[in-house]
CSV table of C-alpha atoms and ligand atoms in Angstrom, one decimal:
chain,number,residue,atom,x,y,z
A,1,MET,CA,22.9,167.3,185.4
A,2,LYS,CA,24.0,164.4,183.0
A,3,ILE,CA,27.3,165.4,181.8
A,4,LEU,CA,29.6,164.0,179.0
A,5,ILE,CA,33.0,164.3,179.0
A,6,VAL,CA,34.9,164.0,175.4
A,7,GLY,CA,38.6,162.4,175.7
A,8,SER,CA,40.6,159.8,177.2
A,9,GLY,CA,43.4,160.6,179.2
A,10,SER,CA,44.5,161.9,182.4
A,11,ARG,CA,43.3,165.1,181.9
A,12,GLU,CA,39.9,163.8,181.4
A,13,HIS,CA,40.1,161.8,184.7
A,14,ALA,CA,41.1,165.3,186.3
A,15,LEU,CA,38.3,166.9,184.9
A,16,ALA,CA,36.1,164.0,185.8
A,17,ARG,CA,37.1,164.1,189.5
A,18,ALA,CA,36.5,167.7,189.7
A,19,ILE,CA,33.0,167.5,187.8
A,20,MET,CA,32.1,164.4,190.5
A,21,ALA,CA,32.7,166.8,193.3
A,22,SER,CA,29.9,169.2,192.1
A,23,PRO,CA,26.6,168.6,193.7
A,24,LEU,CA,25.1,169.9,190.2
A,25,CYS,CA,26.6,166.6,188.3
A,26,SER,CA,24.0,163.6,188.7
A,27,ALA,CA,25.4,161.2,186.2
A,28,LEU,CA,28.9,161.1,184.5
A,29,TYR,CA,29.8,160.0,180.9
A,30,CYS,CA,32.9,159.6,179.4
A,31,ALA,CA,33.9,158.9,175.5
A,32,PRO,CA,35.7,156.9,175.1
A,33,GLY,CA,37.4,157.1,178.8
A,34,ASN,CA,39.5,154.7,180.0
A,35,GLY,CA,40.4,152.3,182.8
A,36,GLY,CA,40.7,154.5,185.4
A,37,LEU,CA,37.7,156.5,184.4
A,38,ALA,CA,35.7,153.3,184.6
A,39,ALA,CA,36.9,152.4,188.1
A,40,ASP,CA,36.1,155.5,189.3
A,41,GLY,CA,32.7,155.2,188.3
A,42,VAL,CA,32.2,157.0,185.1
A,43,THR,CA,30.3,155.4,182.6
A,44,CYS,CA,32.8,154.9,179.3
A,45,VAL,CA,31.3,154.7,176.2
A,46,PRO,CA,33.3,153.4,173.5
A,47,ILE,CA,33.2,156.3,170.8
A,48,LYS,CA,36.5,157.8,169.5
A,49,ALA,CA,36.8,161.6,170.4
A,50,SER,CA,37.3,162.4,167.1
A,51,ASP,CA,34.1,161.1,165.5
A,52,VAL,CA,32.2,164.2,165.6
A,53,GLY,CA,29.2,162.7,163.6
A,54,ALA,CA,28.8,159.6,166.2
A,55,LEU,CA,29.4,161.9,169.3
A,56,SER,CA,26.7,164.5,168.3
A,57,ASP,CA,24.3,161.4,167.7
A,58,PHE,CA,25.0,160.0,171.0
A,59,ALA,CA,24.7,163.5,172.6
A,60,THR,CA,21.4,164.1,171.3
A,61,ALA,CA,20.0,160.9,172.2
A,62,ALA,CA,21.0,160.4,175.9
A,63,ALA,CA,20.0,164.2,176.1
A,64,PHE,CA,23.2,165.3,178.0
A,65,ASP,CA,22.6,168.6,180.1
A,66,LEU,CA,26.5,169.5,179.4
A,67,VAL,CA,29.4,168.3,177.3
A,68,VAL,CA,32.9,169.0,178.0
A,69,VAL,CA,34.8,168.8,175.0
A,70,ALA,CA,38.6,168.2,176.4
A,71,PRO,CA,41.2,167.3,173.6
A,72,ASP,CA,42.2,169.6,170.5
A,73,ASP,CA,40.9,167.6,167.6
A,74,PRO,CA,37.5,167.2,168.1
A,75,LEU,CA,37.5,171.3,168.9
A,76,VAL,CA,39.1,172.1,165.6
A,77,MET,CA,36.9,169.7,164.0
A,78,GLY,CA,33.7,171.8,165.3
A,79,LEU,CA,32.4,169.3,167.9
A,80,VAL,CA,31.1,172.4,170.1
A,81,ASP,CA,29.5,173.9,167.0
A,82,ALA,CA,27.6,170.5,166.3
A,83,LEU,CA,26.3,170.0,169.4
A,84,GLU,CA,25.0,173.9,170.0
A,85,ALA,CA,23.2,173.4,166.7
A,86,ARG,CA,21.5,170.4,168.1
A,87,GLY,CA,20.8,172.2,171.4
A,88,ILE,CA,23.2,170.1,173.5
A,89,PRO,CA,25.2,172.8,175.8
A,90,ALA,CA,29.0,172.5,175.6
A,91,PHE,CA,32.1,173.9,177.1
A,92,GLY,CA,34.5,174.5,174.7
A,93,PRO,CA,35.6,177.0,171.7
A,94,THR,CA,33.8,177.0,168.6
A,95,LYS,CA,35.6,175.6,165.4
A,96,LYS,CA,36.5,179.4,164.2
A,97,ALA,CA,38.0,180.2,167.7
A,98,ALA,CA,39.6,177.0,168.3
A,99,ALA,CA,41.8,178.0,165.1
A,100,ILE,CA,43.8,179.7,167.9
A,101,GLU,CA,45.4,176.5,168.4
A,102,GLY,CA,44.3,174.5,165.0
A,103,SER,CA,46.6,176.8,162.9
A,104,LYS,CA,49.7,178.4,164.0
A,105,VAL,CA,49.3,180.9,161.0
A,106,PHE,CA,46.1,182.0,162.0
A,107,ALA,CA,47.5,182.2,165.7
A,108,LYS,CA,50.6,184.4,164.6
A,109,GLY,CA,48.5,186.7,162.4
A,110,LEU,CA,46.0,187.4,165.4
A,111,MET,CA,49.1,188.2,167.7
A,112,GLY,CA,50.5,190.3,164.8
A,113,ARG,CA,47.5,192.2,164.3
A,114,LEU,CA,46.8,192.6,168.4
A,115,GLY,CA,50.4,193.5,169.2
A,116,ILE,CA,50.7,190.6,171.5
A,117,PRO,CA,54.3,189.7,172.0
A,118,THR,CA,55.4,186.3,170.5
A,119,ALA,CA,58.5,185.2,168.3
A,120,GLN,CA,59.3,187.2,165.0
A,121,TYR,CA,58.2,184.8,162.1
A,122,LYS,CA,57.3,184.3,158.7
A,123,SER,CA,54.8,182.0,157.4
A,124,PHE,CA,55.0,179.7,154.2
A,125,TRP,CA,52.5,177.7,151.9
A,126,GLU,CA,55.1,176.6,149.3
A,127,PRO,CA,58.4,174.6,150.1
A,128,SER,CA,60.3,176.4,147.8
A,129,ALA,CA,59.5,179.5,149.4
A,130,ALA,CA,60.4,178.4,152.8
A,131,LEU,CA,63.4,176.6,151.6
A,132,HIS,CA,64.7,180.0,150.0
A,133,HIS,CA,64.1,181.8,153.2
A,134,ILE,CA,66.2,179.5,155.6
A,135,ARG,CA,68.9,179.3,152.8
A,136,SER,CA,69.3,183.2,153.6
A,137,LEU,CA,69.3,183.0,157.3
A,138,ASN,CA,72.7,183.0,159.3
A,139,GLU,CA,71.7,182.5,163.1
A,140,TRP,CA,70.9,179.1,164.5
A,141,PRO,CA,69.1,177.6,165.8
A,142,ILE,CA,65.8,178.4,164.4
A,143,VAL,CA,62.3,176.9,165.0
A,144,ILE,CA,60.0,175.2,162.4
A,145,LYS,CA,56.4,174.6,163.3
A,146,ALA,CA,53.5,172.8,161.3
A,147,ASP,CA,50.7,175.0,160.7
A,148,GLY,CA,48.1,172.3,162.0
A,149,LEU,CA,47.8,169.8,165.0
A,150,ALA,CA,50.7,167.3,164.9
A,151,LEU,CA,50.2,165.3,168.1
A,152,GLY,CA,52.6,167.8,169.7
A,153,LYS,CA,55.1,166.6,167.3
A,154,GLY,CA,55.1,169.4,165.0
A,155,VAL,CA,57.7,171.7,166.4
A,156,VAL,CA,61.3,171.2,165.3
A,157,ILE,CA,64.6,173.3,166.9
A,158,ALA,CA,66.6,173.1,163.7
A,159,GLN,CA,70.5,173.7,165.2
A,160,ASN,CA,71.6,173.8,161.2
A,161,MET,CA,70.6,174.5,157.6
A,162,ASP,CA,70.3,170.4,157.0
A,163,GLU,CA,68.4,170.0,160.0
A,164,ALA,CA,65.8,173.2,158.6
A,165,GLU,CA,65.9,171.6,155.2
A,166,SER,CA,64.9,168.2,156.3
A,167,ALA,CA,62.4,169.3,158.7
A,168,ILE,CA,60.6,171.6,155.9
A,169,ARG,CA,60.5,168.7,153.2
A,170,LEU,CA,59.3,166.1,155.9
A,171,MET,CA,56.5,168.5,156.7
A,172,MET,CA,55.4,170.1,153.2
A,173,GLU,CA,56.8,167.5,150.8
A,174,ASP,CA,56.3,164.0,152.5
A,175,LYS,CA,53.5,165.3,154.6
A,176,VAL,CA,54.5,163.4,157.8
A,177,PHE,CA,51.7,165.2,159.6
A,178,GLY,CA,49.1,165.2,156.6
A,179,LYS,CA,47.5,168.5,155.7
A,180,SER,CA,49.0,169.8,159.2
A,181,GLY,CA,51.7,170.7,157.2
A,182,ASP,CA,50.6,172.4,154.1
A,183,GLY,CA,51.7,175.8,155.8
A,184,VAL,CA,54.7,176.3,158.0
A,185,VAL,CA,55.8,179.0,160.4
A,186,VAL,CA,59.6,179.5,160.6
A,187,GLU,CA,60.3,181.6,163.9
A,188,GLU,CA,63.5,182.8,165.9
A,189,PHE,CA,64.3,180.5,168.6
A,190,LEU,CA,63.8,182.3,172.1
A,191,SER,CA,65.2,181.1,175.5
A,192,GLY,CA,63.6,181.4,179.3
A,193,PRO,CA,61.6,179.7,181.7
A,194,GLU,CA,58.2,178.4,180.2
A,195,VAL,CA,55.3,178.7,181.9
A,196,SER,CA,51.3,177.6,181.5
A,197,VAL,CA,48.8,179.6,182.3
A,198,LEU,CA,45.3,178.1,181.7
A,199,ALA,CA,42.2,180.7,181.9
A,200,PHE,CA,38.5,180.5,182.0
A,201,CYS,CA,37.1,182.4,179.3
A,202,ASP,CA,33.5,183.4,178.5
A,203,GLY,CA,33.9,185.4,175.5
A,204,THR,CA,34.5,188.5,176.9
A,205,HIS,CA,35.9,188.2,180.5
A,206,LEU,CA,38.8,186.0,181.5
A,207,VAL,CA,39.8,184.2,185.0
A,208,PRO,CA,43.4,182.8,184.9
A,209,MET,CA,44.1,179.6,187.0
A,210,ILE,CA,46.8,178.8,188.8
A,211,SER,CA,50.0,178.8,186.9
A,212,ALA,CA,51.9,175.6,185.9
A,213,MET,CA,55.3,174.3,184.8
A,214,ASP,CA,55.6,171.4,182.6
A,215,HIS,CA,58.5,169.4,181.8
A,216,LYS,CA,58.0,168.5,178.1
A,217,ARG,CA,61.5,166.5,177.6
A,218,ALA,CA,61.8,162.5,178.2
A,219,TYR,CA,64.7,162.4,180.7
A,220,ASP,CA,66.3,164.3,183.6
A,221,GLY,CA,67.8,167.6,183.0
A,222,ASN,CA,65.5,168.3,180.1
A,223,GLN,CA,67.3,165.9,177.8
A,224,GLY,CA,65.7,163.5,175.3
A,225,PRO,CA,62.8,163.8,173.0
A,226,ASN,CA,60.0,165.9,173.5
A,227,THR,CA,56.6,164.3,174.7
A,228,GLY,CA,53.1,165.1,175.7
A,229,GLY,CA,54.4,166.4,179.2
A,230,MET,CA,56.2,164.2,181.9
A,231,GLY,CA,55.1,165.9,185.1
A,232,VAL,CA,54.1,169.3,186.2
A,233,VAL,CA,53.9,171.7,189.5
A,234,ALA,CA,51.8,174.3,190.2
A,235,PRO,CA,52.2,177.4,190.9
A,236,ASN,CA,54.8,177.7,188.6
A,237,PRO,CA,57.8,179.0,190.6
A,238,HIS,CA,59.1,181.6,188.0
A,239,TYR,CA,55.9,183.3,187.6
A,240,THR,CA,55.5,186.3,190.2
A,241,PRO,CA,52.6,188.4,191.0
A,242,GLU,CA,54.1,191.2,188.8
A,243,MET,CA,54.7,188.8,185.9
A,244,ALA,CA,51.1,187.7,186.3
A,245,GLU,CA,49.8,191.3,186.2
A,246,ARG,CA,52.2,192.0,183.3
A,247,CYS,CA,50.8,188.8,181.4
A,248,MET,CA,47.1,190.0,181.9
A,249,ARG,CA,47.6,193.5,180.8
A,250,GLU,CA,50.4,192.6,177.7
A,251,ILE,CA,48.7,189.0,176.8
A,252,PHE,CA,45.8,187.5,178.2
A,253,LEU,CA,43.3,190.3,177.9
A,254,PRO,CA,44.3,191.5,174.4
A,255,THR,CA,43.8,188.1,173.3
A,256,LEU,CA,40.3,187.9,174.5
A,257,ARG,CA,39.3,191.1,173.6
A,258,GLY,CA,40.9,191.0,170.0
A,259,MET,CA,39.3,187.6,169.2
A,260,ALA,CA,35.8,189.0,170.4
A,261,ALA,CA,36.6,192.0,168.3
A,262,GLU,CA,37.2,190.0,165.4
A,263,GLY,CA,34.1,188.1,165.5
A,264,ILE,CA,35.3,185.0,167.2
A,265,PRO,CA,34.7,185.3,170.9
A,266,PHE,CA,36.7,182.3,172.8
A,267,LYS,CA,34.2,180.8,175.5
A,268,GLY,CA,36.0,177.7,177.5
A,269,CYS,CA,39.5,177.3,178.7
A,270,LEU,CA,42.3,179.1,176.7
A,271,TYR,CA,45.9,177.9,177.3
A,272,PHE,CA,48.6,180.5,177.0
A,273,GLY,CA,52.3,178.9,176.5
A,274,LEU,CA,54.5,181.5,177.5
A,275,MET,CA,58.2,182.0,177.8
A,276,LEU,CA,59.7,184.5,180.1
A,277,THR,CA,62.7,186.1,178.0
A,278,ALA,CA,64.9,188.6,178.9
A,279,HIS,CA,62.7,191.3,177.0
A,280,GLY,CA,59.6,190.3,178.8
A,281,PRO,CA,56.9,187.4,178.3
A,282,VAL,CA,55.9,186.3,175.0
A,283,VAL,CA,53.3,183.9,173.4
A,284,ILE,CA,55.3,180.2,172.3
A,285,GLU,CA,51.7,179.0,171.5
A,286,TYR,CA,48.2,178.9,172.4
A,287,ASN,CA,46.1,175.7,172.9
A,288,CYS,CA,42.4,176.0,172.9
A,289,ARG,CA,41.7,173.4,175.5
A,290,PHE,CA,42.8,172.4,179.1
A,291,GLY,CA,46.5,171.5,179.2
A,292,ASP,CA,47.4,168.0,179.6
A,293,PRO,CA,49.4,167.5,182.3
A,294,GLU,CA,48.8,170.8,183.9
A,295,THR,CA,45.3,170.2,184.4
A,296,GLN,CA,46.3,167.2,186.8
A,297,ALA,CA,47.9,169.9,189.0
A,298,VAL,CA,45.9,172.8,188.6
A,299,LEU,CA,42.5,171.3,189.2
A,300,PRO,CA,43.1,169.5,192.6
A,301,LEU,CA,43.8,173.3,193.5
A,302,LEU,CA,40.2,174.5,192.4
A,303,GLU,CA,38.1,175.0,195.6
A,304,SER,CA,35.2,176.5,193.6
A,305,ASP,CA,32.7,174.1,191.7
A,306,LEU,CA,33.8,173.5,188.0
A,307,VAL,CA,30.6,172.5,186.9
A,308,GLU,CA,29.4,176.0,187.8
A,309,ILE,CA,32.3,177.7,186.5
A,310,MET,CA,32.0,175.9,183.3
A,311,LEU,CA,28.2,177.0,182.8
A,312,ALA,CA,29.4,180.5,183.4
A,313,CYS,CA,31.9,180.6,180.6
A,314,ARG,CA,29.3,179.1,178.2
A,315,GLU,CA,26.5,181.6,179.5
A,316,GLY,CA,28.9,184.7,179.4
A,317,ARG,CA,28.6,185.1,183.3
A,318,LEU,CA,31.8,184.7,184.4
A,319,VAL,CA,32.1,188.4,185.9
A,320,GLU,CA,29.7,186.8,188.8
A,321,MET,CA,31.9,184.2,189.7
A,322,ASP,CA,34.2,184.3,192.7
A,323,ILE,CA,36.7,181.5,191.9
A,324,ARG,CA,38.8,180.3,195.1
A,325,TRP,CA,41.8,178.3,195.2
A,326,LYS,CA,43.0,176.3,198.1
A,327,ASP,CA,46.6,177.5,199.5
A,328,GLY,CA,49.5,175.3,198.7
A,329,CYS,CA,51.2,173.8,196.0
A,330,ALA,CA,50.5,170.5,193.6
A,331,ALA,CA,52.5,168.3,191.6
A,332,CYS,CA,51.9,165.8,188.9
A,333,LEU,CA,54.4,163.0,188.0
A,334,VAL,CA,53.9,161.0,184.8
A,335,LEU,CA,54.6,157.2,185.0
A,336,SER,CA,55.5,156.3,181.3
A,337,SER,CA,55.8,153.3,179.4
A,338,GLY,CA,59.6,152.4,178.6
A,339,GLY,CA,60.2,153.6,175.2
A,340,TYR,CA,57.7,156.2,175.2
A,341,PRO,CA,57.8,158.8,173.2
A,342,GLY,CA,59.0,156.2,170.9
A,343,PRO,CA,57.6,152.6,170.2
A,344,TYR,CA,56.8,151.0,173.5
A,345,PRO,CA,55.0,147.5,174.6
A,346,ILE,CA,51.3,147.3,176.2
A,347,GLY,CA,49.4,145.0,177.9
A,348,LEU,CA,51.9,144.8,180.8
A,349,PRO,CA,50.3,144.2,184.6
A,350,ILE,CA,50.4,147.5,186.9
A,351,ARG,CA,51.3,146.2,190.3
A,352,GLY,CA,50.4,148.3,193.3
A,353,LEU,CA,46.8,149.8,192.4
A,354,ASP,CA,43.8,148.9,194.3
A,355,LYS,CA,41.0,147.5,192.4
A,356,THR,CA,39.5,151.3,191.9
A,357,GLY,CA,42.8,152.0,190.6
A,358,GLN,CA,44.2,154.1,193.6
A,359,LEU,CA,47.1,153.7,195.6
A,360,PRO,CA,45.9,152.3,199.1
A,361,GLY,CA,46.3,154.3,202.2
A,362,SER,CA,47.5,157.2,200.1
A,363,ASP,CA,46.1,160.9,199.7
A,364,LEU,CA,47.6,161.0,196.2
A,365,THR,CA,45.1,160.7,193.4
A,366,VAL,CA,46.1,158.5,190.6
A,367,TYR,CA,44.9,159.7,187.2
A,368,HIS,CA,44.9,157.2,184.5
A,369,ALA,CA,45.8,157.8,180.9
A,370,GLY,CA,46.8,154.8,179.3
A,371,SER,CA,45.9,151.9,181.1
A,372,LYS,CA,43.0,149.1,180.8
A,373,ARG,CA,40.9,147.6,183.3
A,374,GLU,CA,40.9,143.6,182.9
A,375,TYR,CA,38.7,141.4,185.0
A,376,GLU,CA,37.1,144.6,186.7
A,377,THR,CA,40.1,144.4,189.0
A,378,ASP,CA,43.5,144.5,187.6
A,379,PHE,CA,44.9,147.2,185.2
A,380,VAL,CA,47.5,146.8,182.5
A,381,THR,CA,49.2,149.4,180.5
A,382,ALA,CA,47.6,150.8,177.3
A,383,GLY,CA,49.3,153.6,176.1
A,384,GLY,CA,52.8,155.6,176.2
A,385,ARG,CA,51.9,158.0,179.4
A,386,VAL,CA,50.2,155.2,181.6
A,387,LEU,CA,49.7,157.2,185.0
A,388,GLY,CA,49.7,160.6,186.5
A,389,LEU,CA,50.1,160.7,190.2
A,390,SER,CA,49.0,163.9,191.7
A,391,GLY,CA,49.6,165.3,195.4
A,392,THR,CA,49.2,168.4,197.1
A,393,GLY,CA,51.0,169.9,200.0
A,394,GLY,CA,51.8,173.1,201.6
A,395,ASP,CA,54.5,173.8,199.6
A,396,LEU,CA,56.2,172.2,196.5
A,397,HIS,CA,58.7,170.2,198.4
A,398,ASP,CA,55.6,168.7,200.2
A,399,ALA,CA,53.8,168.0,197.2
A,400,LEU,CA,56.7,166.4,195.4
A,401,GLU,CA,57.9,164.2,198.2
A,402,LYS,CA,54.4,162.6,198.1
A,403,VAL,CA,54.3,161.9,194.6
A,404,TYR,CA,57.6,160.3,194.5
A,405,THR,CA,56.6,158.3,197.4
A,406,GLY,CA,53.8,157.2,195.3
A,407,ALA,CA,55.8,156.4,192.4
A,408,GLY,CA,57.9,153.8,194.6
A,409,GLN,CA,55.1,151.9,195.4
A,410,ILE,CA,53.7,151.2,191.6
A,411,SER,CA,55.4,149.2,189.2
A,412,PHE,CA,55.4,147.9,185.6
A,413,ASP,CA,57.8,146.3,183.4
A,414,GLY,CA,59.8,149.0,181.8
A,415,MET,CA,58.2,151.9,183.9
A,416,HIS,CA,59.9,155.3,183.3
A,417,TYR,CA,59.6,158.8,185.1
A,418,ARG,CA,61.5,161.4,185.7
A,419,ARG,CA,63.4,161.9,189.0
A,420,ASP,CA,63.8,165.9,188.6
A,421,ILE,CA,60.3,167.3,188.5
A,422,GLY,CA,59.9,170.5,190.1
A,423,LYS,CA,63.9,170.6,190.5
A,424,ASP,CA,64.3,173.7,188.9
A,425,GLY,CA,62.0,175.4,191.3
B,501,AMP,P1,54.8,173.3,171.5
B,501,AMP,O1,54.3,172.4,170.5
B,501,AMP,O2,54.4,174.9,170.2
B,501,AMP,O3,54.5,173.7,172.5
B,501,AMP,O4,56.2,173.5,171.2
B,501,AMP,C1,56.9,172.8,171.9
B,501,AMP,C2,57.9,173.4,172.8
B,501,AMP,O5,59.0,173.9,171.7
B,501,AMP,C3,57.8,174.5,173.5
B,501,AMP,O6,57.4,174.2,174.9
B,501,AMP,C4,59.1,175.1,173.6
B,501,AMP,O7,59.9,174.5,174.6
B,501,AMP,C5,59.6,175.0,172.3
B,501,AMP,N1,59.7,176.2,171.2
B,501,AMP,C6,58.6,176.3,170.7
B,501,AMP,N2,58.8,177.7,170.0
B,501,AMP,C7,60.0,177.9,170.6
B,501,AMP,C8,60.7,179.2,170.1
B,501,AMP,N3,60.2,180.1,169.2
B,501,AMP,N4,61.8,179.5,170.8
B,501,AMP,C9,62.2,178.3,171.7
B,501,AMP,N5,61.8,177.2,171.7
B,501,AMP,C10,60.4,176.9,171.4
B,502,LIG,N1,50.8,170.2,178.4
B,502,LIG,C1,51.0,170.7,177.0
B,502,LIG,C2,49.7,170.6,176.3
B,502,LIG,O1,49.1,170.4,176.9
B,502,LIG,O2,50.0,170.9,175.2
């Protein structure tokens, strides 16, 4: 099969590794891809992941047998619908189903209708109404979320009225996230360990993958600004088999069945962002796609053929699949540019990698995110999160020791990584 992955991060690199391991895959392309994917033998095509028209034209002309749409924006913009309409098989939800991530107001409404546990909330489309509401509150902090996609920056935890007011004005009046701030959700602040569960879905059946624990803050001890994710361990040490069973019953199945009953069956990878509160598990957010960097720790533990599973999801045959996982644990450590998630320099030489972009003599996998290949052999930084080092081991300690040893062998000016990934486990 000739397969195209849409996207360019280290999540896409992890998807590419798993897809290349399938005997079904005979040729792999990525749009736009990155330096590490190119060094791995993936043909990178310079089309932006959000250019739905150009991607549909390219996929049709090149007659792909499968297109895997990884990032949120092309899914929310309807790339899967556009491809399927032209007869190109695509893995991922339709535009309507992707609204589970694309609109927080929609996701909260769905959870309300289906009785799925989530934070108490109110949604607003007028800044004056939102401001009036927060002025009536007397418990802080509260959480303010832009309705639409905002590059992971659309959530503000406001400690007081001033912070809440300024968040609402920035989103709804100054439009810092564009149309994504036309609506906002104001919700109660909850606390507890967070768990990411990705699940394969075929519209009616759902198979959860191994759970994961992301580390969203930039610095050790969960300090500093929120990022796209600085590291992950899998499985999540807080997620017991009893909790998994409860989440299946109270959250996963009701979500999937509810969407099907409302005429928007979800096919693809559904990401449940959960918080384990004192009163039980709640949904903090849904994503309509594989998580980044969760995927870089979860897929290395997958024993079954990812392409077969993706085809089964698309064709409604998930129930036939026997999805197997390897024993043990995995960790992914993100090496970021100094300054990320704020401004950072690019074009800095990365030392320690071989010409395929991997660590010589190591069984770690180096997933590339913000890297660029120069002169076919050298890599330079090209983004905020530059590399993800992914390792597996018999237990969490083994996996973490491997990735931290690997981090000591790679360097670029200003390189930053957290020293405490998985410590809480
Ligand atoms: P999101 O972009 O929706 O994943 O939110 C980013 C982060 O904000 C989450 O991972 C949580 O740590 C935090 N968060 C979101 N909603 C809440 C909430 N209701 N209570 C506490 N923390 C929250
Ligand atoms: N790791 C969080 C996300 O993919 O949104």
